[in-house]
CSV table of C-alpha atoms in Angstrom, one decimal:
chain,number,residue,atom,x,y,z
A,13,MET,CA,79.5,126.0,76.6
A,14,GLN,CA,77.5,123.1,77.9
A,15,ILE,CA,79.4,120.6,80.4
A,16,GLY,CA,79.2,117.8,77.2
A,17,GLU,CA,82.0,119.7,75.7
A,18,LEU,CA,83.5,120.8,78.4
A,19,ALA,CA,83.3,117.2,79.7
A,20,GLN,CA,84.1,116.3,76.1
A,21,ARG,CA,87.0,118.7,75.7
A,22,ALA,CA,89.0,117.9,78.8
A,23,GLY,CA,88.6,114.5,78.6
A,24,VAL,CA,86.1,114.2,81.5
A,25,SER,CA,82.9,113.1,82.7
A,26,HIS,CA,79.4,114.7,83.5
A,27,ARG,CA,79.7,113.4,86.8
A,28,THR,CA,83.0,114.6,87.8
A,29,ILE,CA,82.2,117.7,86.8
A,30,HIS,CA,79.1,118.1,88.5
A,31,TYR,CA,81.6,116.0,91.6
A,32,TYR,CA,83.8,119.0,91.4
A,33,GLU,CA,81.2,122.0,91.8
A,34,ARG,CA,79.7,120.7,94.6
A,35,ILE,CA,83.6,120.0,96.2
A,36,GLY,CA,83.8,123.4,95.1
A,37,LEU,CA,87.0,122.6,92.3
A,38,LEU,CA,85.1,123.8,90.1
A,39,LYS,CA,83.6,127.0,89.9
A,40,PRO,CA,79.1,126.9,89.7
A,41,ALA,CA,78.6,126.5,85.5
A,42,GLU,CA,76.2,130.2,85.3
A,43,ARG,CA,72.1,128.8,84.4
A,44,GLU,CA,70.2,130.4,81.7
A,45,GLY,CA,66.6,129.6,80.0
A,46,ALA,CA,66.6,126.2,80.3
A,47,GLY,CA,68.3,125.2,83.2
A,48,TYR,CA,71.2,124.8,81.0
A,49,ARG,CA,74.7,125.3,82.6
A,50,TYR,CA,77.2,127.0,80.2
A,51,TYR,CA,80.7,127.0,81.4
A,52,ASP,CA,83.4,129.3,79.3
A,53,ASP,CA,87.0,128.8,79.3
A,54,THR,CA,88.5,129.6,83.1
A,55,SER,CA,86.5,126.0,84.0
A,56,TYR,CA,88.5,124.5,81.1
A,57,GLN,CA,91.3,126.0,82.9
A,58,ARG,CA,90.6,124.9,86.0
A,59,LEU,CA,90.0,121.8,84.7
A,60,GLU,CA,93.4,121.1,83.4
A,61,LYS,CA,94.6,122.4,86.0
A,62,ILE,CA,93.3,120.2,88.4
A,63,ALA,CA,94.6,117.1,86.0
A,64,ALA,CA,98.2,118.0,86.3
A,65,LEU,CA,97.7,118.6,90.2
A,66,LYS,CA,95.8,115.7,89.6
A,67,ARG,CA,99.2,113.3,88.2
A,68,LEU,CA,101.4,114.8,90.6
A,69,GLY,CA,99.7,112.9,93.1
A,70,LEU,CA,97.5,115.1,95.6
A,71,SER,CA,94.7,114.5,96.8
A,72,LEU,CA,91.2,116.4,95.8
A,73,ASP,CA,91.0,118.2,99.8
A,74,GLU,CA,95.2,118.7,98.7
A,75,ILE,CA,94.0,119.8,95.1
A,76,ALA,CA,91.3,122.4,97.1
A,77,ALA,CA,94.3,124.1,99.2
A,78,VAL,CA,95.9,125.5,96.3
A,79,ILE,CA,93.7,125.7,92.8
A,80,ASP,CA,92.5,128.9,93.7
A,81,LEU,CA,95.5,130.2,94.0
A,82,TYR,CA,97.1,129.5,90.5
A,83,PHE,CA,93.8,131.5,89.7
A,84,GLU,CA,94.1,134.6,91.9
A,85,ASP,CA,97.9,135.2,90.7
A,86,ALA,CA,98.7,135.1,87.4
A,87,SER,CA,102.7,134.3,87.5
A,88,GLY,CA,101.3,131.1,89.7
A,89,ILE,CA,104.1,131.6,92.8
A,90,LYS,CA,101.2,130.8,95.1
A,91,GLY,CA,100.3,128.3,93.9
A,92,LYS,CA,103.3,126.2,92.9
A,93,GLU,CA,104.8,127.5,96.1
A,94,LYS,CA,101.9,125.5,98.1
A,95,VAL,CA,102.4,122.4,96.0
A,96,LEU,CA,105.9,121.7,96.8
A,97,ARG,CA,105.4,122.2,100.8
A,98,ILE,CA,102.6,119.1,100.1
A,99,LEU,CA,104.9,117.5,97.6
A,100,GLU,CA,108.2,118.5,100.0
A,101,ALA,CA,105.6,117.1,103.2
A,102,GLN,CA,104.4,113.7,101.4
A,103,ILE,CA,108.5,112.9,101.0
A,104,ALA,CA,108.8,113.7,104.1
A,105,LYS,CA,105.5,111.0,104.6
A,106,THR,CA,107.2,108.2,102.6
A,107,ASP,CA,110.5,107.9,104.4
A,108,ALA,CA,109.3,107.8,107.2
A,109,GLN,CA,107.1,105.4,105.8
A,110,LEU,CA,110.1,103.3,103.7
A,111,THR,CA,111.9,103.2,107.4
A,112,GLU,CA,109.2,101.9,108.5
A,113,LEU,CA,108.7,99.4,106.0
A,114,THR,CA,112.4,98.2,106.5
A,115,ALA,CA,112.0,97.2,109.9
A,116,PHE,CA,108.9,95.3,108.8
A,117,ARG,CA,110.8,93.5,106.7
A,118,ARG,CA,114.0,92.6,109.1
A,119,ASP,CA,111.1,92.2,111.9
A,120,LEU,CA,109.0,89.3,108.8
A,121,GLU,CA,113.0,87.7,108.1
A,122,SER,CA,114.0,87.1,111.3
A,123,ASN,CA,110.4,85.5,112.3
A,124,ILE,CA,111.2,83.4,108.8
A,125,ALA,CA,115.2,82.1,109.7
A,126,ARG,CA,112.9,81.6,113.5
A,127,MET,CA,110.3,79.4,112.3
A,128,LYS,CA,112.3,77.8,109.7
A,129,SER,CA,114.8,77.0,112.7
A,130,LEU,CA,111.8,75.7,114.4
A,131,ILE,CA,111.1,73.0,111.9
A,132,ASP,CA,114.7,71.7,111.5
A,133,GLN,CA,114.3,71.5,114.8
A,134,ALA,CA,111.6,69.1,115.1
A,135,ARG,CA,111.9,67.3,112.2
A,136,ARG,CA,115.5,66.9,113.4
A,137,THR,CA,113.8,65.5,117.7
A,138,ASP,CA,110.9,63.2,115.2
């Protein structure tokens, strides 16, 4: 299929397909005669897998690290295991950020209370 058909079928733009090729997520298309690019069902399947991995919250760099595993291992287990490790790392990072944000929120509340107290004191002395 040509790029237009692939783009329409996968619900992405031509530019997205070209970009994915440049960064290695999608294998470069076969070129024939007039230089037209032709894609096969594997290209469509890769675009579908990329979309699914993006929905899981993976970055394009993370997707690049796992996408080939899905196509090298018919069971998909290797790819799923790697995605699981990525998601577990994201949870750990999120938990750390939540801890930091909770502490920051407590500091903000303390600073707000202190500022209100200073304002009240200033009003009483006026």
